[in-house]
PDB file of C-alpha atoms in Angstrom:
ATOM      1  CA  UNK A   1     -19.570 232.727-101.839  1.00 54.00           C
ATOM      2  CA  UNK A   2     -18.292 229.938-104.348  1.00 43.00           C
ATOM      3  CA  UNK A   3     -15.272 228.818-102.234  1.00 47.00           C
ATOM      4  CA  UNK A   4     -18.014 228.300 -99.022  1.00 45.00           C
ATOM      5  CA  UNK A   5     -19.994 226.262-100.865  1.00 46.00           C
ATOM      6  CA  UNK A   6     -17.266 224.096-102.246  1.00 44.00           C
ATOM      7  CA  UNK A   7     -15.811 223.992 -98.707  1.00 49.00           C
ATOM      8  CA  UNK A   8     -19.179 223.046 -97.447  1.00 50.00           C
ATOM      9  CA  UNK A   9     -19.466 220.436-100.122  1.00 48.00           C
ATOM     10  CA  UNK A  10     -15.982 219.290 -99.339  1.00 47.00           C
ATOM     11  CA  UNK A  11     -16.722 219.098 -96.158  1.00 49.00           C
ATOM     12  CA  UNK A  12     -19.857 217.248 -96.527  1.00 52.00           C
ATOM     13  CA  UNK A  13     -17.914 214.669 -98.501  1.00 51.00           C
ATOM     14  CA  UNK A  14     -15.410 214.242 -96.369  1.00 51.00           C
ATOM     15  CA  UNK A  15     -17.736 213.560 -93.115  1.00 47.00           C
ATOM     16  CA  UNK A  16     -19.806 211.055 -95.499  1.00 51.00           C
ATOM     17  CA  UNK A  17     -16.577 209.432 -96.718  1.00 53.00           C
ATOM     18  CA  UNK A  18     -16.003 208.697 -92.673  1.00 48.00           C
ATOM     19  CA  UNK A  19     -19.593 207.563 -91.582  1.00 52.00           C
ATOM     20  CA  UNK A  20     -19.567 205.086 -94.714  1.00 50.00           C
ATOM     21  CA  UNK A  21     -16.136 203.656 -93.705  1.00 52.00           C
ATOM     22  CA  UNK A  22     -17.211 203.639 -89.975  1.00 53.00           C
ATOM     23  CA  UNK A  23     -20.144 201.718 -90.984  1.00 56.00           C
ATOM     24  CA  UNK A  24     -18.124 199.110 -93.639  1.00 61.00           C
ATOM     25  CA  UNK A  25     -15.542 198.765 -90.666  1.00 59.00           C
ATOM     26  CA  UNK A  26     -18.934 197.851 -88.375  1.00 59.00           C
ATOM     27  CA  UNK A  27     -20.062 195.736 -91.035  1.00 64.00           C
ATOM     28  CA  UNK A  28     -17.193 193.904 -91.125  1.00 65.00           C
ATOM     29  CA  UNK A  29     -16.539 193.516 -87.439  1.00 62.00           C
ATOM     30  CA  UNK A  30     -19.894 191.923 -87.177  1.00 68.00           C
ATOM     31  CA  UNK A  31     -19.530 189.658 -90.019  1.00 72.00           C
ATOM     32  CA  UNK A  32     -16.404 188.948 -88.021  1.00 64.00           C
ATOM     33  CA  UNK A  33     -18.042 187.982 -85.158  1.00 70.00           C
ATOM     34  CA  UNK A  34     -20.875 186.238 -86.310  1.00 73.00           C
ATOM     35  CA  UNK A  35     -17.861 184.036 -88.218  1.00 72.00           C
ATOM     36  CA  UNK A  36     -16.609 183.417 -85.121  1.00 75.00           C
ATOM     37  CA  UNK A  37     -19.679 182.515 -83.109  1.00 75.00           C
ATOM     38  CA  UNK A  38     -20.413 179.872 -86.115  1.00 78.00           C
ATOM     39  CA  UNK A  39     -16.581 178.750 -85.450  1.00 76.00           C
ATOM     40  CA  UNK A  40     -16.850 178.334 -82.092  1.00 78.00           C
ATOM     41  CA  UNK A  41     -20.344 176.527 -82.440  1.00 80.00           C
ATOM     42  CA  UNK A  42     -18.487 174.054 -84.891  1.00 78.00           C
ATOM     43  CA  UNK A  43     -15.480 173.507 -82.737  1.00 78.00           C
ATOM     44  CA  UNK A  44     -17.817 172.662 -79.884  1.00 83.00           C
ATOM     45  CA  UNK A  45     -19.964 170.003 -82.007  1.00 83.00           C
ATOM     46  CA  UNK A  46     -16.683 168.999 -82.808  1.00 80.00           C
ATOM     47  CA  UNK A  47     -15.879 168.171 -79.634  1.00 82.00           C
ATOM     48  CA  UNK A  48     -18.569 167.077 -78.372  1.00 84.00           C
ATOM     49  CA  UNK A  49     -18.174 164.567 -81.259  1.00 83.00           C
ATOM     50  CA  UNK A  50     -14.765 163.915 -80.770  1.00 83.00           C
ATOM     51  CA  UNK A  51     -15.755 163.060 -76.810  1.00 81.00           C
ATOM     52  CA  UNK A  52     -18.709 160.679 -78.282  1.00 83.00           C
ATOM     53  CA  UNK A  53     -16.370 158.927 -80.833  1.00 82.00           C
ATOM     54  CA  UNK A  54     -13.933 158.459 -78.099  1.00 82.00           C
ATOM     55  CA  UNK A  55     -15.769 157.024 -75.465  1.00 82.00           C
ATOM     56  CA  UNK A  56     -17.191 154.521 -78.400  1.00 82.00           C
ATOM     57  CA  UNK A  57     -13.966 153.359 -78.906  1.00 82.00           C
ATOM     58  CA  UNK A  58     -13.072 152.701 -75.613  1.00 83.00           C
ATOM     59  CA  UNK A  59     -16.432 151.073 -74.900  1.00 79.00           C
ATOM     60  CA  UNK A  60     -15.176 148.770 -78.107  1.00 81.00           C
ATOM     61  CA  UNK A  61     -12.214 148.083 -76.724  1.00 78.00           C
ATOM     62  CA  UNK A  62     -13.514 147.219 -73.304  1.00 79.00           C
ATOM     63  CA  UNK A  63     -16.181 145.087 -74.835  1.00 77.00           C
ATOM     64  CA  UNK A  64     -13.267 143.332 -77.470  1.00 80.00           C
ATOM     65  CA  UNK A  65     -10.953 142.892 -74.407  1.00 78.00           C
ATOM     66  CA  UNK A  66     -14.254 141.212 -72.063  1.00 81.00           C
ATOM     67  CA  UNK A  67     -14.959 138.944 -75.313  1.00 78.00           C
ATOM     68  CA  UNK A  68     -11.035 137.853 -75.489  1.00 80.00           C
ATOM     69  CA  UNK A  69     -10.967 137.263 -71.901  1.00 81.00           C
ATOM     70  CA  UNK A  70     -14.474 135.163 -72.299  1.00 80.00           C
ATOM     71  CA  UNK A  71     -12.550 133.286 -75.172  1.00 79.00           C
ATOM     72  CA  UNK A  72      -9.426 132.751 -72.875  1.00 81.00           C
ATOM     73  CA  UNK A  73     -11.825 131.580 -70.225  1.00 80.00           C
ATOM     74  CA  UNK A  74     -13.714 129.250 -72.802  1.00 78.00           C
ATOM     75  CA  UNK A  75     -10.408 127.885 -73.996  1.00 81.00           C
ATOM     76  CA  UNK A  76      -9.257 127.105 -70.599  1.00 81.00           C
ATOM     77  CA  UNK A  77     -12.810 125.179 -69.408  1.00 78.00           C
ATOM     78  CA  UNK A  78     -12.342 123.611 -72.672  1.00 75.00           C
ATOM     79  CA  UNK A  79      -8.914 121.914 -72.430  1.00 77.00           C
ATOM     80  CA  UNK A  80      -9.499 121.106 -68.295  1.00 76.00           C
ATOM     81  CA  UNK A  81     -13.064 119.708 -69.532  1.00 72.00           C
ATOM     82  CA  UNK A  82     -11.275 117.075 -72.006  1.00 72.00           C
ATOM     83  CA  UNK A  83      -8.178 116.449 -69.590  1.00 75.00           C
ATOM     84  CA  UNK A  84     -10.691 116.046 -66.919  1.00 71.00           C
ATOM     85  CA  UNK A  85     -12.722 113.405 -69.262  1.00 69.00           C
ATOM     86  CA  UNK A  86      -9.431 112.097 -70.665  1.00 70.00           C
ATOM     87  CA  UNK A  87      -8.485 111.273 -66.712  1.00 68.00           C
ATOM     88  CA  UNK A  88     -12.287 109.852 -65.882  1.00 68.00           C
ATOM     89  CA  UNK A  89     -11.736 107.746 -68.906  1.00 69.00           C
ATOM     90  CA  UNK A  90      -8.443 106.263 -67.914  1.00 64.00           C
ATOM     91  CA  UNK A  91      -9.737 105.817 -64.240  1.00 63.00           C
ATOM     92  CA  UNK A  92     -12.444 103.966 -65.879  1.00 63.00           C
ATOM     93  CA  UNK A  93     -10.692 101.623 -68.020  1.00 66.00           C
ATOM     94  CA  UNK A  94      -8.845 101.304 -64.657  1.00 62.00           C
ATOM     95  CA  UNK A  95     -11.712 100.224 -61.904  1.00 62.00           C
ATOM     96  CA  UNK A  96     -13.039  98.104 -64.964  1.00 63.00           C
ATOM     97  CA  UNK A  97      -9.921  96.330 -65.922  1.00 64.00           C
ATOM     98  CA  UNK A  98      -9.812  95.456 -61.565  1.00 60.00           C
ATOM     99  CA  UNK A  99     -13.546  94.442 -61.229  1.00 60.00           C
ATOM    100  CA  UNK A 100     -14.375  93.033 -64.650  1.00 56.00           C
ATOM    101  CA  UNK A 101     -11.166  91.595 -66.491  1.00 56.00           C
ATOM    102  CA  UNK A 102     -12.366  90.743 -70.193  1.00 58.00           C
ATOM    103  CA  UNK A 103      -9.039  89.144 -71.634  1.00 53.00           C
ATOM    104  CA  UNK A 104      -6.593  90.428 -69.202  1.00 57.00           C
ATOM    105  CA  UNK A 105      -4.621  87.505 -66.690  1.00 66.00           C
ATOM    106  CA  UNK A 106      -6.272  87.691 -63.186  1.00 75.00           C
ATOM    107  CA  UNK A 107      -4.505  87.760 -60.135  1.00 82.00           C
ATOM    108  CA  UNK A 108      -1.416  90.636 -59.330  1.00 88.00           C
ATOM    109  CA  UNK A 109      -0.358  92.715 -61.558  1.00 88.00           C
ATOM    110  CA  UNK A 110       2.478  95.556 -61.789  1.00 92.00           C
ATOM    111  CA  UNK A 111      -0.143  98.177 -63.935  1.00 88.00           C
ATOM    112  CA  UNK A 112       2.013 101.002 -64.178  1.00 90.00           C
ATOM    113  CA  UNK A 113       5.178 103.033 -63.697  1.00 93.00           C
ATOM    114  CA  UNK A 114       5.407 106.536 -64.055  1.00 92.00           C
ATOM    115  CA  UNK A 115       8.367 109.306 -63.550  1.00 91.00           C
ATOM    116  CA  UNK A 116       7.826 112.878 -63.556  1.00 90.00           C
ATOM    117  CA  UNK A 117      10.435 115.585 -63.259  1.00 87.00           C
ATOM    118  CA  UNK A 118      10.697 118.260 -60.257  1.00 85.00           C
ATOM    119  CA  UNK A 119      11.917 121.454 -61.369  1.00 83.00           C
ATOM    120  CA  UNK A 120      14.574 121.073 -58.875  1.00 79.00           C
ATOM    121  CA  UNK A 121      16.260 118.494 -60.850  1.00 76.00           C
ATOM    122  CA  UNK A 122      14.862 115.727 -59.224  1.00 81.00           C
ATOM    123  CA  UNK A 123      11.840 113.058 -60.240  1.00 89.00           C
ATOM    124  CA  UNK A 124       8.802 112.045 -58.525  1.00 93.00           C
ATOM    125  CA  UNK A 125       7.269 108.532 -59.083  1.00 94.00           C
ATOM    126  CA  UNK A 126       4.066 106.725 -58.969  1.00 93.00           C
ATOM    127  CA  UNK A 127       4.207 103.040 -58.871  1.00 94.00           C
ATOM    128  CA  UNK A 128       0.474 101.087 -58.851  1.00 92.00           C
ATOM    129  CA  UNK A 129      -0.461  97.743 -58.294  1.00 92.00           C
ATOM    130  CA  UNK A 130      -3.554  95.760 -58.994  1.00 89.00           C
ATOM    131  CA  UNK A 131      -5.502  92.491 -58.426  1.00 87.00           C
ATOM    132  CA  UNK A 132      -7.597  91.844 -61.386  1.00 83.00           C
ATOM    133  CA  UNK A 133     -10.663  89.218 -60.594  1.00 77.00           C
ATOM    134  CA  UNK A 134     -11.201  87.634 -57.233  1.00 74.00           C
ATOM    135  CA  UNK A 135     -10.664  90.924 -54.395  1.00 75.00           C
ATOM    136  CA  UNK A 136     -12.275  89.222 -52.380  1.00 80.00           C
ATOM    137  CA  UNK A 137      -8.895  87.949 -50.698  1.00 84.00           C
ATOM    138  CA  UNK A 138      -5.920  90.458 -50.376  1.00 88.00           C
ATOM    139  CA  UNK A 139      -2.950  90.247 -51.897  1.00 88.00           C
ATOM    140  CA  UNK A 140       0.199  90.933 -49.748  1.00 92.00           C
ATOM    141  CA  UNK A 141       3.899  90.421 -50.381  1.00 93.00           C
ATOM    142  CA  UNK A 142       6.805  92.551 -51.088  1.00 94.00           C
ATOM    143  CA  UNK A 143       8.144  94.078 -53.943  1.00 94.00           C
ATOM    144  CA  UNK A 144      11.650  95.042 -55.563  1.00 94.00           C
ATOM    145  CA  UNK A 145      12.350  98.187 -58.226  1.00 95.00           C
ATOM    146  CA  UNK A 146      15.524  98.652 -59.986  1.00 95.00           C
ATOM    147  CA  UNK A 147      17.209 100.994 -61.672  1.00 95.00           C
ATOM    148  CA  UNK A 148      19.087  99.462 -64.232  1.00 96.00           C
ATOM    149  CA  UNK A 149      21.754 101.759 -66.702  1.00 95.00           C
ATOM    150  CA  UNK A 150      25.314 102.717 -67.001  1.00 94.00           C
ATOM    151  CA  UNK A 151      27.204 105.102 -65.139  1.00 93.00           C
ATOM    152  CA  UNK A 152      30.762 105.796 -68.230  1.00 89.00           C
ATOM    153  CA  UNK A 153      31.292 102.185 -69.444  1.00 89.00           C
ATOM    154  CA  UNK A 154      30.264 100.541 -66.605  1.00 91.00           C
ATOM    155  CA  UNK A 155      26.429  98.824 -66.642  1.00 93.00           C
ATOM    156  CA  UNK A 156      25.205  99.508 -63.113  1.00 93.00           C
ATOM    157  CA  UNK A 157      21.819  98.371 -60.620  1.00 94.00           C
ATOM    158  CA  UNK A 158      21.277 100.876 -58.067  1.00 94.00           C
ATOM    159  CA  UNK A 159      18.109  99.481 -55.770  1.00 94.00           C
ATOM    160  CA  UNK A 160      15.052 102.240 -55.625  1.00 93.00           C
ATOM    161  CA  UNK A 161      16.642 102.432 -51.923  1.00 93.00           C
ATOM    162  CA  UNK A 162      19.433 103.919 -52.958  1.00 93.00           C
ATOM    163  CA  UNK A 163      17.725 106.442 -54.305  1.00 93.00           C
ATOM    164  CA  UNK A 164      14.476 107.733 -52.628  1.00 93.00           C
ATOM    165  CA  UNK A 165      14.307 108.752 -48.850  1.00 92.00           C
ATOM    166  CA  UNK A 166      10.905 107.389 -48.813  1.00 92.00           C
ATOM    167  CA  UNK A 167      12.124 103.707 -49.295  1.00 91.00           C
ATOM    168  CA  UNK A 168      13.554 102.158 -46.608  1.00 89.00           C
ATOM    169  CA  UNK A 169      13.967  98.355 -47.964  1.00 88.00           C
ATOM    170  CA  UNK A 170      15.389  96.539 -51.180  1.00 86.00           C
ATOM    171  CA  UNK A 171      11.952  94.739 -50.796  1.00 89.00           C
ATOM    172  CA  UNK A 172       8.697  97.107 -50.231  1.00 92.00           C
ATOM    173  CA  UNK A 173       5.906  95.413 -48.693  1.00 93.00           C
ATOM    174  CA  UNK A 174       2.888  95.552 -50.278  1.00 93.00           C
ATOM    175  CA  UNK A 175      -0.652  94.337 -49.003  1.00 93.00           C
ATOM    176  CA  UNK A 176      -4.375  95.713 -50.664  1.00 91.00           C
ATOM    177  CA  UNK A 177      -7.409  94.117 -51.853  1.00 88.00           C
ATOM    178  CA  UNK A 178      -8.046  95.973 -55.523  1.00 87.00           C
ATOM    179  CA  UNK A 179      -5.111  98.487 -55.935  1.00 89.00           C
ATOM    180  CA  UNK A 180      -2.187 100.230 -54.480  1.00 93.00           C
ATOM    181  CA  UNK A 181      -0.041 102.953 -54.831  1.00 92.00           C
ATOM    182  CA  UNK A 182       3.959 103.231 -54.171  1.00 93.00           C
ATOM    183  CA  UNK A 183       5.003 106.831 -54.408  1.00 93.00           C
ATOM    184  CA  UNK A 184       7.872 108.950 -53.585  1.00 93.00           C
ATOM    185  CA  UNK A 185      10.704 111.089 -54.937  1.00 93.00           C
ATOM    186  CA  UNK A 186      13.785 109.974 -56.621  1.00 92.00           C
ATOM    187  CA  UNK A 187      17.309 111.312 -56.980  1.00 90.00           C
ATOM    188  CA  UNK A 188      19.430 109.960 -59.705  1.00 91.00           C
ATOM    189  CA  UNK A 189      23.669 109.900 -58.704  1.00 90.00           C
ATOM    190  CA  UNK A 190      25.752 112.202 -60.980  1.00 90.00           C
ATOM    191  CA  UNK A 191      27.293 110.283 -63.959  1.00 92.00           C
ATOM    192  CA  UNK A 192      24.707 107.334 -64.094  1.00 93.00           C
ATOM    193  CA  UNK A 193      22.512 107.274 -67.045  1.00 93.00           C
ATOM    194  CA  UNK A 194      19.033 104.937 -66.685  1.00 93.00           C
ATOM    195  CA  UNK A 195      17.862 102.856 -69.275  1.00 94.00           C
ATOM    196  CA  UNK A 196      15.744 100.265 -67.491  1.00 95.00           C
ATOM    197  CA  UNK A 197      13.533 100.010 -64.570  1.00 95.00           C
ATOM    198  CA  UNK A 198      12.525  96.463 -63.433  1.00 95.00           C
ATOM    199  CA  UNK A 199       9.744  95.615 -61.459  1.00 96.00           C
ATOM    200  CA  UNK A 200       9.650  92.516 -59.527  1.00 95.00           C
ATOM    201  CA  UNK A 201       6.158  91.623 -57.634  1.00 94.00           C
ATOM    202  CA  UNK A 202       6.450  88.355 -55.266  1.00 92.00           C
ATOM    203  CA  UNK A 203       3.574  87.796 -53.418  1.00 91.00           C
ATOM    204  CA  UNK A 204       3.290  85.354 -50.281  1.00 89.00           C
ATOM    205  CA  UNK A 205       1.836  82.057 -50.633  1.00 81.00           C
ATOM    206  CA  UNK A 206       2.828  78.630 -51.180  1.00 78.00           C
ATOM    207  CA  UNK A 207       1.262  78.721 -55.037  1.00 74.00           C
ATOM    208  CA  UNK A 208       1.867  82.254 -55.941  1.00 78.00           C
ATOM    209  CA  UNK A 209       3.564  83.511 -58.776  1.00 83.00           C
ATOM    210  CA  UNK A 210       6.607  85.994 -59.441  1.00 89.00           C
ATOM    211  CA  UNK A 211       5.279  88.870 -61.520  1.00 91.00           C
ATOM    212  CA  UNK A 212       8.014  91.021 -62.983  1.00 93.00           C
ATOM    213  CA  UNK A 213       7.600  94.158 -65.570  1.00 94.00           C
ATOM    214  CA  UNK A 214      10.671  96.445 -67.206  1.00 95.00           C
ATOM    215  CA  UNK A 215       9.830 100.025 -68.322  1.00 95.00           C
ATOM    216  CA  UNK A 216      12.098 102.040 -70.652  1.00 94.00           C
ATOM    217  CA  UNK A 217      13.079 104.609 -68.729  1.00 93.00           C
ATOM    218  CA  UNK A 218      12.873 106.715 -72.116  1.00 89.00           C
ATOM    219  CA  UNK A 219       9.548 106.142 -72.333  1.00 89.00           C
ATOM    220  CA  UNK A 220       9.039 106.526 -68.840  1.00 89.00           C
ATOM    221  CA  UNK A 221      10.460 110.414 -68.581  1.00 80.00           C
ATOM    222  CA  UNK A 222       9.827 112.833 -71.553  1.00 60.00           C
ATOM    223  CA  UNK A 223      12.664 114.759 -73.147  1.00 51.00           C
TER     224      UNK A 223
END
């Protein structure tokens, strides 16, 4: 009678000893999964944060790249704006210097020279000429350019002519009432170097006057 009792008892334990463990091990797998469902919860915040951080930044960076370009395109107005008022200002002094001469000499005058390089080794040129005063009679005539330099030891004139398919004479005719312009392109022959270009205006008339002007051709063409 004493060893079925202990071997109920025993077996009483024994079954208890399993039902508590099954339910620590259920305890424990639910603690498990509500971990998890927390974890998962966080990583999706997380992304959903990482996503809103992300798209900030590139809404940044779009809006830093449209304000550089707005700079750029600031800049830009900004330089044309003063080269376009620096050109109006010169074209000003220009008309004014034709139509209302304070102390400049009235009558023809050889206003400017200027030489610009061609990325094809050439030069283009822009010669202009003016009657300051009276325009109410035109002036007409011919005129002569000259390259003057050295080509080794040697000094050396070579006639525009010579040098630019767009002048056909030593002396280029000339005939306008306030201004004119005498462009073209230019060539320079290998070996000669230019120093000087002289400018020799002779207008037609009985009491006209030779007008003549020499440019440095350094000053002429930048470096």
């Amino acid at each position: 009678m004493l060893a079925l009792i202990c071997g109920t008892f025993l077996a009483g334990g024994y079954w208890a000893g399993v039902q508590y463990g099954i339910g620590s091990e259920g305890a424990r797998l639910g603690q498990v999964e509500v971990e998890r469902d927390q974890l998962e919860a966080s990583a999706t915040e997380l992304r959903k944060q990482y996503q809103a951080a992300r798209q900030q930044k590139i809404s940044l960076e779009r809006g830093r790249a449209i304000d550089e370009q707005a700079l750029s395109q600031a800049r830009q107005s900004l330089v044309a704006l003063e080269t376009s008022n620096a050109q109006l200002r010169l074209d000003l002094g220009f008309y004014k210097k034709i139509m209302a001469p304070a102390s400049v000499a009235k009558g023809l005058q050889i206003d400017r020279l200027s030489i610009d390089k061609t990325p094809e080794g050439g030069s283009n040129f822009r010669l202009v000429l003016i009657q300051v005063g009276n325009n109410k009679l035109y002036q007409s005539g011919v005129i002569a350019v000259n390259l003057l330099g050295q080509t080794g030891d040697s000094a050396e004139a070579i006639p525009l002519r010579d040098v630019s398919p767009q002048i056909d004479d030593v002396g280029i005719k000339f005939r306008f009432r306030y201004f004119q312009d005498i462009k073209g392109s230019l060539t320079l022959p290998d070996g000669f170097e230019p120093l000087e270009v002289q400018v020799v205006a002779q207008p037609e008339g009985k009491e006209t006057v030779k007008v003549q002007r020499t440019f440095l051709w350094s000053k002429l063409v930048a470096n």
